[in-house]
mmCIF file of C-alpha atoms in Angstrom:
data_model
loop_
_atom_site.group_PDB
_atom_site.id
_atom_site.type_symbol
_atom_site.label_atom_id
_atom_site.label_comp_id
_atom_site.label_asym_id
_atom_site.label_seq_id
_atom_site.Cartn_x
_atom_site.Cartn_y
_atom_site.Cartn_z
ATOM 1 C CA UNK A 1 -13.731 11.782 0.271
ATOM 2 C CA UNK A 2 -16.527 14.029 0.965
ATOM 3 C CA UNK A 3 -18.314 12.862 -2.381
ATOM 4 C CA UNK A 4 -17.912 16.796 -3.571
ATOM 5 C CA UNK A 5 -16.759 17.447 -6.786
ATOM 6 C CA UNK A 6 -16.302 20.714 -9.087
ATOM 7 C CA UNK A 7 -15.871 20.515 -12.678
ATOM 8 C CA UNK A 8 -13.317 23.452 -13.884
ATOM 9 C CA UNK A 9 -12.907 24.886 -17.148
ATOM 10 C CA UNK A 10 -10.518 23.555 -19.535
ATOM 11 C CA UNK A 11 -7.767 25.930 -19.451
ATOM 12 C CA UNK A 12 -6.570 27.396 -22.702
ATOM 13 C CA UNK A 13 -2.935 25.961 -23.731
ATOM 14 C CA UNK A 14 -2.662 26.592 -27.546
ATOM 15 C CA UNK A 15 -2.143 24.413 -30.604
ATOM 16 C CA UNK A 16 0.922 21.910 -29.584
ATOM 17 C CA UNK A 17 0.657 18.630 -28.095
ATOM 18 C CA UNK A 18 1.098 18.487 -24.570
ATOM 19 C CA UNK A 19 3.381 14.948 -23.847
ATOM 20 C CA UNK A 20 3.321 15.482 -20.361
ATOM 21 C CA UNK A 21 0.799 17.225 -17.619
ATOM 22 C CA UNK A 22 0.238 17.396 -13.709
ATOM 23 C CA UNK A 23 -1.411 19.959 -11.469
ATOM 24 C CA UNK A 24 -1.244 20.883 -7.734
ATOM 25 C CA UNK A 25 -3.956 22.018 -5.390
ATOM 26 C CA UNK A 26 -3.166 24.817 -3.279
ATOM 27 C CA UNK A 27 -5.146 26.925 -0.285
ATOM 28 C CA UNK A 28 -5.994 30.529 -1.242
ATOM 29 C CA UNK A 29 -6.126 31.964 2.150
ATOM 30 C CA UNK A 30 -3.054 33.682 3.312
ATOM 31 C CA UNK A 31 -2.173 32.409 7.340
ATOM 32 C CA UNK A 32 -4.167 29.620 6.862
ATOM 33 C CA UNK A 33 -2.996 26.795 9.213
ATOM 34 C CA UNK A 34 -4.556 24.372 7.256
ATOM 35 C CA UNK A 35 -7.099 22.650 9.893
ATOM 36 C CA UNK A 36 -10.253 23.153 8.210
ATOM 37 C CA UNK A 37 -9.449 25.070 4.771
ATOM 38 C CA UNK A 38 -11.021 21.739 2.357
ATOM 39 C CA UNK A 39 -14.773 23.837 1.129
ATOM 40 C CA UNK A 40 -12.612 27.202 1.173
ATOM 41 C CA UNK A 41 -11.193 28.634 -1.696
ATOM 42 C CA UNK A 42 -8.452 27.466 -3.691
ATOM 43 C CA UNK A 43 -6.303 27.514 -6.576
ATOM 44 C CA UNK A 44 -4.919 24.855 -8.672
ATOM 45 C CA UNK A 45 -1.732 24.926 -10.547
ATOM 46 C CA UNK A 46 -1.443 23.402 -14.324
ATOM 47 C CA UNK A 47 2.023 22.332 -15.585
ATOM 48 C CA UNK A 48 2.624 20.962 -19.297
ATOM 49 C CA UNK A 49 5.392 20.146 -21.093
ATOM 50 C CA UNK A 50 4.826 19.831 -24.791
ATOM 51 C CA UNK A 51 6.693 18.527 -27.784
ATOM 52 C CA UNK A 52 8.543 21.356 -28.661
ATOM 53 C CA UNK A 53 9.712 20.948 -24.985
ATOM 54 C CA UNK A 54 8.532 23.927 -23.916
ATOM 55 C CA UNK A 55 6.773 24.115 -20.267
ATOM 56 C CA UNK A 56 3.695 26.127 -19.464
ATOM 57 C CA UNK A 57 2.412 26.959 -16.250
ATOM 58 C CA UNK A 58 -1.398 28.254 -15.190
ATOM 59 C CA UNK A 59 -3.259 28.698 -12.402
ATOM 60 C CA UNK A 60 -7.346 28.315 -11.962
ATOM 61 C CA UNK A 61 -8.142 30.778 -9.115
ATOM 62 C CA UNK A 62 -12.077 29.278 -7.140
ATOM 63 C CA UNK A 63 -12.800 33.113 -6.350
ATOM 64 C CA UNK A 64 -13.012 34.071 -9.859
ATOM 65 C CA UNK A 65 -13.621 30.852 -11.660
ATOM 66 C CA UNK A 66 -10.419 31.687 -14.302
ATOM 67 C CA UNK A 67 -7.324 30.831 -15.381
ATOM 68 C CA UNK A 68 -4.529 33.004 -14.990
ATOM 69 C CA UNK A 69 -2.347 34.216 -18.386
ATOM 70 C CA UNK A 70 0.005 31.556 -18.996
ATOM 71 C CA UNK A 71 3.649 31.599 -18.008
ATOM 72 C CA UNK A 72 5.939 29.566 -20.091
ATOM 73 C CA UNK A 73 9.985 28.407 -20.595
ATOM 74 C CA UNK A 74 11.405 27.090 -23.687
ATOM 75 C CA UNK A 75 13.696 24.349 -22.670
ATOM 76 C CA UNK A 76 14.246 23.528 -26.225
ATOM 77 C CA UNK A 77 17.959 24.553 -26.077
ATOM 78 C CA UNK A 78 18.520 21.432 -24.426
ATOM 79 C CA UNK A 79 19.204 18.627 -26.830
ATOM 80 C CA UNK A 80 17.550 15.797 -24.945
ATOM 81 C CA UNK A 81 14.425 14.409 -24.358
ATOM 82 C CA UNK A 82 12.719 15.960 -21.179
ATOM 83 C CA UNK A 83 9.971 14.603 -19.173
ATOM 84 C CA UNK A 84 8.130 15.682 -15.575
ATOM 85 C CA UNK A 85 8.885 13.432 -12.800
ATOM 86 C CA UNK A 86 5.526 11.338 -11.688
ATOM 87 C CA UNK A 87 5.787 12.704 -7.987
ATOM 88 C CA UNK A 88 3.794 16.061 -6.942
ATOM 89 C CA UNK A 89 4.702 19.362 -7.095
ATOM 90 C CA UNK A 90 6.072 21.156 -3.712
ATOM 91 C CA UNK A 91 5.517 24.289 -1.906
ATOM 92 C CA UNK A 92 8.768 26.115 -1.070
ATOM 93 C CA UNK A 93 9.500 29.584 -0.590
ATOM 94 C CA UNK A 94 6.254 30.858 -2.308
ATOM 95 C CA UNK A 95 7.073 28.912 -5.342
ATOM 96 C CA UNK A 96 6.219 25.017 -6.550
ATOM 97 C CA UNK A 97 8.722 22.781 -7.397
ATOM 98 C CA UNK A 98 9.132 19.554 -9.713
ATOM 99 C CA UNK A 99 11.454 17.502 -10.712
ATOM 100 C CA UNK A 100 12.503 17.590 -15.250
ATOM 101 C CA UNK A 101 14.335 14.486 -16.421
ATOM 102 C CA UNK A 102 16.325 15.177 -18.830
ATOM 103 C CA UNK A 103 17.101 11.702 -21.501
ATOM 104 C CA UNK A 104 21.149 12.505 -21.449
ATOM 105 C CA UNK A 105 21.005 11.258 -17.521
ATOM 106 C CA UNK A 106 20.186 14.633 -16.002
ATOM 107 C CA UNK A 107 17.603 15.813 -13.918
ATOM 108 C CA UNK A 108 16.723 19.668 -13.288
ATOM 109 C CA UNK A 109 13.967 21.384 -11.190
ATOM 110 C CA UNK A 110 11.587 23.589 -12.622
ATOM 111 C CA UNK A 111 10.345 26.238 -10.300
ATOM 112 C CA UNK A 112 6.978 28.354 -10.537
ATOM 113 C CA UNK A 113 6.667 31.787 -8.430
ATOM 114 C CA UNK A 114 3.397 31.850 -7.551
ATOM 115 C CA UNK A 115 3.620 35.169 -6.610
ATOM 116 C CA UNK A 116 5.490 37.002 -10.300
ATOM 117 C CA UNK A 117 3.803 33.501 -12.216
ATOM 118 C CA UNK A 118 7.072 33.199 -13.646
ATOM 119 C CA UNK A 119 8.929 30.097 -14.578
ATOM 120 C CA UNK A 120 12.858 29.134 -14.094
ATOM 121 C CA UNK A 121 15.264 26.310 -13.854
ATOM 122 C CA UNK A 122 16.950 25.523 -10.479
ATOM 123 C CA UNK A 123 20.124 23.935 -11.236
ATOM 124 C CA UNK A 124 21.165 21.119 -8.590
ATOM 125 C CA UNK A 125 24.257 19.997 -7.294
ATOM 126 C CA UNK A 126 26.627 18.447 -9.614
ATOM 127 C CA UNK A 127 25.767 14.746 -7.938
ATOM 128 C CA UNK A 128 22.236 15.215 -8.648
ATOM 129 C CA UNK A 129 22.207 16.039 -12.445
ATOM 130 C CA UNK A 130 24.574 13.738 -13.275
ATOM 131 C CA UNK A 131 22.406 10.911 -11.454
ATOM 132 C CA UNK A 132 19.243 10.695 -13.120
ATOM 133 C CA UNK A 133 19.407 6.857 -13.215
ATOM 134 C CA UNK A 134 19.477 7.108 -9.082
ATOM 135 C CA UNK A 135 16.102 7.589 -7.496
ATOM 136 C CA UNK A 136 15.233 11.407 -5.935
ATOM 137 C CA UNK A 137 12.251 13.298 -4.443
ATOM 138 C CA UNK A 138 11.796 16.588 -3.492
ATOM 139 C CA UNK A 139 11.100 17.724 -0.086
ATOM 140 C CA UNK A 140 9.799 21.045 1.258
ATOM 141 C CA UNK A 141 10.471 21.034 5.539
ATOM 142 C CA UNK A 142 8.676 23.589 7.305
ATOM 143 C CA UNK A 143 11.364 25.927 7.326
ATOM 144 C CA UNK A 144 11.055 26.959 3.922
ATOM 145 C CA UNK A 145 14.006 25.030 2.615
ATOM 146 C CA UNK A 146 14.091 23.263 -0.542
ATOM 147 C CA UNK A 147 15.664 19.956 -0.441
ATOM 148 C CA UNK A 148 16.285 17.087 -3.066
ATOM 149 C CA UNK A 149 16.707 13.470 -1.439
ATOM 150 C CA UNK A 150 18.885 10.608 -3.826
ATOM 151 C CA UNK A 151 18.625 7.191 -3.255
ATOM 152 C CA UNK A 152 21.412 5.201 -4.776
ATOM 153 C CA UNK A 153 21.313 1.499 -4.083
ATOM 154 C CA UNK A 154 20.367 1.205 -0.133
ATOM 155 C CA UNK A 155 22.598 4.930 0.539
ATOM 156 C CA UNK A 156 20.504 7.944 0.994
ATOM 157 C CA UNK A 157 21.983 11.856 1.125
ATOM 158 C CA UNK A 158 19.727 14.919 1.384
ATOM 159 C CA UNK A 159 20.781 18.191 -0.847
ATOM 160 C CA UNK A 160 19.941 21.683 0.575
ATOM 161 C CA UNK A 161 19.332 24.466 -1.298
ATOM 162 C CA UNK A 162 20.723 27.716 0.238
ATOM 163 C CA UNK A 163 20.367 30.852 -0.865
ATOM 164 C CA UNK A 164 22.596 33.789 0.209
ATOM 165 C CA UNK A 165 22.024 37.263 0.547
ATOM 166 C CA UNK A 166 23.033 38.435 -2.668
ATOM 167 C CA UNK A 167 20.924 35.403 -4.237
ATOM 168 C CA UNK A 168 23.755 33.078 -4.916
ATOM 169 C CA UNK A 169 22.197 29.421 -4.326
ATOM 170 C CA UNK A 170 24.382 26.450 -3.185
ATOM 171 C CA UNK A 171 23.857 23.063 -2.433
ATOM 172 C CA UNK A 172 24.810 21.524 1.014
ATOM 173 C CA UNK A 173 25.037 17.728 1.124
ATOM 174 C CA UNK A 174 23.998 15.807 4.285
ATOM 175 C CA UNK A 175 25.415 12.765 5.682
ATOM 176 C CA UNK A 176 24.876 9.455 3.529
ATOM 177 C CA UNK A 177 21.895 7.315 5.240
ATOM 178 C CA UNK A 178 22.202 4.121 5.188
ATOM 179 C CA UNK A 179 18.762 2.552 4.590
ATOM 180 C CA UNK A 180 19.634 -0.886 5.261
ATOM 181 C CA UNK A 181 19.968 -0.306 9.447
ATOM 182 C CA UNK A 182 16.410 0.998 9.442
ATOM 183 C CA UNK A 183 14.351 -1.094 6.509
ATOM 184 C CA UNK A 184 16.598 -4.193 6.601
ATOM 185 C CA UNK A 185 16.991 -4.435 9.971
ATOM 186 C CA UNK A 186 13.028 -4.925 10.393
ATOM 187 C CA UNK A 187 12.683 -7.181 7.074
ATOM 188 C CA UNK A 188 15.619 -8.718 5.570
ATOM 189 C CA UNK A 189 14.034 -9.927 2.460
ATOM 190 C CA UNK A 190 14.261 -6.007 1.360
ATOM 191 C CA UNK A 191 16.035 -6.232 -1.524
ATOM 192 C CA UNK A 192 15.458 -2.683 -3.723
ATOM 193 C CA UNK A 193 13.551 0.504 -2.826
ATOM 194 C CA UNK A 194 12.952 3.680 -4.884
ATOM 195 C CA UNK A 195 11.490 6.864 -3.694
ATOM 196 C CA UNK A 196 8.158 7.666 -4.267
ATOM 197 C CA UNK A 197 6.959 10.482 -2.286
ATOM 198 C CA UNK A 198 6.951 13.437 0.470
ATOM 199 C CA UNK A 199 5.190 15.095 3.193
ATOM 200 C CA UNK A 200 5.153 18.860 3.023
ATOM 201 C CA UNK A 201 6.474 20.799 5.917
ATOM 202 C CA UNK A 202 7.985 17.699 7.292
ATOM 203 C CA UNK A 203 11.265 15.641 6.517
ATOM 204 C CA UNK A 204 8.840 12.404 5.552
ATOM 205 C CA UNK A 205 9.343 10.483 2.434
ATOM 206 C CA UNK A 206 8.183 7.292 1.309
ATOM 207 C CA UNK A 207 9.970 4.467 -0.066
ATOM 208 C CA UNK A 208 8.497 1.618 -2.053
ATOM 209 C CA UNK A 209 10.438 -1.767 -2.316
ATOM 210 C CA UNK A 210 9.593 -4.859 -3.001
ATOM 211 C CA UNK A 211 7.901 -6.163 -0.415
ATOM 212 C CA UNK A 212 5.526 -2.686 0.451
ATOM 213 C CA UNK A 213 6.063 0.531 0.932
ATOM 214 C CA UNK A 214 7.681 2.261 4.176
ATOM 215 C CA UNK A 215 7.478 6.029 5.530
ATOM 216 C CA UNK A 216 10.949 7.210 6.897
ATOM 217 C CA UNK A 217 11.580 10.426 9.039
ATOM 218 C CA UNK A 218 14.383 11.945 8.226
ATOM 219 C CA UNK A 219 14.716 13.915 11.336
ATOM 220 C CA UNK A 220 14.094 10.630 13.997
ATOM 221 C CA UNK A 221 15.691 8.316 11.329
ATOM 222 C CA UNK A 222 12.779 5.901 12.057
ATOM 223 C CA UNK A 223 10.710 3.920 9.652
ATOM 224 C CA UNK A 224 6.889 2.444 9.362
ATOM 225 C CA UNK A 225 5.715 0.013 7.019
ATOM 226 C CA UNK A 226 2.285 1.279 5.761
ATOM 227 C CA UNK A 227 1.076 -1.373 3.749
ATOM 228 C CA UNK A 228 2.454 -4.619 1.667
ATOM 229 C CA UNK A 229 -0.087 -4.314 -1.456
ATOM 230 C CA UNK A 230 1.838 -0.916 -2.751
ATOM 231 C CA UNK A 231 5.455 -2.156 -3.594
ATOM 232 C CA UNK A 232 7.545 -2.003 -6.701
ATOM 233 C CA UNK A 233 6.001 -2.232 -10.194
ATOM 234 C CA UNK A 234 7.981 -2.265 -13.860
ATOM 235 C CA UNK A 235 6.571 1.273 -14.446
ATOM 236 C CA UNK A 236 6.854 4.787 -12.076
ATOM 237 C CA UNK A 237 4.436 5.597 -9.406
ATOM 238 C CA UNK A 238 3.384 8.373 -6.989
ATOM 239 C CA UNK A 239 2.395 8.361 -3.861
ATOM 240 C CA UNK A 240 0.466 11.613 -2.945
ATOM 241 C CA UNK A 241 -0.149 12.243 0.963
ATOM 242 C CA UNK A 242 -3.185 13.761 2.220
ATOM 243 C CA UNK A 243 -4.140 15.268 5.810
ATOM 244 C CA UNK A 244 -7.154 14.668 7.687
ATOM 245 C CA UNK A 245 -8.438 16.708 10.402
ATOM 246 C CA UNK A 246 -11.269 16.804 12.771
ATOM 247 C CA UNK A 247 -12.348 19.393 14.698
ATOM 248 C CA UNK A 248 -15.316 18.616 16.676
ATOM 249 C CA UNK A 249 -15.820 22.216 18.696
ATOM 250 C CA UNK A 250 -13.801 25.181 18.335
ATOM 251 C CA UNK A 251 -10.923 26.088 20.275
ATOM 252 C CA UNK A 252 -10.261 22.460 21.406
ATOM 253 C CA UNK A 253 -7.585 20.062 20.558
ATOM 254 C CA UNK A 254 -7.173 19.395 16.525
ATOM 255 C CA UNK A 255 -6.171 15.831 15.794
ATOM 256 C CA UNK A 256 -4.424 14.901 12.708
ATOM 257 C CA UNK A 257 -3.637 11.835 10.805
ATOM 258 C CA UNK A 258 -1.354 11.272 7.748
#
């Protein structure tokens, strides 16, 4: 927004075609609160999938202008085509998340430790891989939970990841939502909605439909329209949410807009 820009160095993958690719800009400074970290360093995290379906992770650090060694998973056991979801990456428990779609109607999370740069497969609740048709987004409260929203229809249900103390990970399922008391109510002509979208450290998602696209707290249960031109298209889209802060003098009040 700034009109800065930095041109990186093309990272080094190999020989194999890469059919799928997204990265994710992170801070570099350790207790950073985020309020005025945007010309600090960074890093920024590259995932590909190629065709051999095998997924390769690596990160560009700004200190030393490099790429890390890459980290990689063969998913190739899988017989099914596998794809990365559109939506961004997110932060949870020192590791970034995304969503795999796998072509036999399952979906899986692939998970990147940024601090052993190792890769893995989360496995979700039953529901949730055997729903790939239904529409999901990851979200990533403050907390440090790991949670996968599914919207089937107009009914929306949260999974929770847990993990116990001798690293056994369930899933917990919320209570069903049902969208159509808080989008319907406002504008009946609603009439389909997909999800689209998170806000880190927050239960915020976005949902598109077909008359705009809405922002929904999961905590308050309440919903905003943000703006009628972004609303359902024939092919998938992202919305990627951004803070904004100003801080005119030190040590006084920090505003913030999403």
């Amino acid at each position: 927004m700034m009109g800065n820009t930095r041109e990186l160095p093309a990272p080094q993958r190999g020989d194999s075609w890469n059919t799928y690719e997204c990265a994710t800009v992170l801070c570099a400074v350790d207790g950073c609160d985020h309020g005025a970290c945007q010309s600090g360093p960074f890093f920024v995290v590259s995932i590909s999938l190629d065709e051999d379906k095998v997924a390769t992770t690596i990160m560009y650090s700004s200190d030393t202008g490099t790429w890390s060694t890459p980290a990689s998973l063969d998913l190739g056991f899988i017989e099914s085509d596998i794809s990365i979801s559109w939506m961004h990456g997110v932060l949870s428990g020192g590791a970034l998340h995304f969503i795999l779609m796998h072509d036999d109607a399952r979906l899986g999370v692939l998970k990147y430790d940024l601090g052993t740069s190792c890769l893995s497969e989360i496995e979700p609740a039953f529901e949730i891989q055997s729903a790939r048709f239904d529409s999901h987004a990851l979200i990533a409260p403050e907390d440090g939970q790991l949670g996968i929203a599914r919207l089937s229809g107009f009914n929306l249900s949260v999974y929770w990841r847990e993990v116990c103390h001798d690293q056994v990970a369930t899933w917990t399922k919320s209570e069903v939502i049902d969208l159509k008391k808080h989008l319907l109510a406002s504008n009946p002509m609603i009439s389909h909605t997909e999800l689209v979208g998170s806000v880190e450290r927050t239960t915020i998602i976005f949902a598109t439909t077909n008359i705009g696209t809405y922002m929904i707290d999961l905590k308050s249960l309440r919903s905003k329209k943000l703006t009628s031109e972004l609303r359902l298209f024939n092919h998938p889209w992202a919305l990627f949410p951004y803070f904004s802060f100003y801080n005119p003098q030190r040590d006084k009040l920090r505003t913030r807009s999403i």
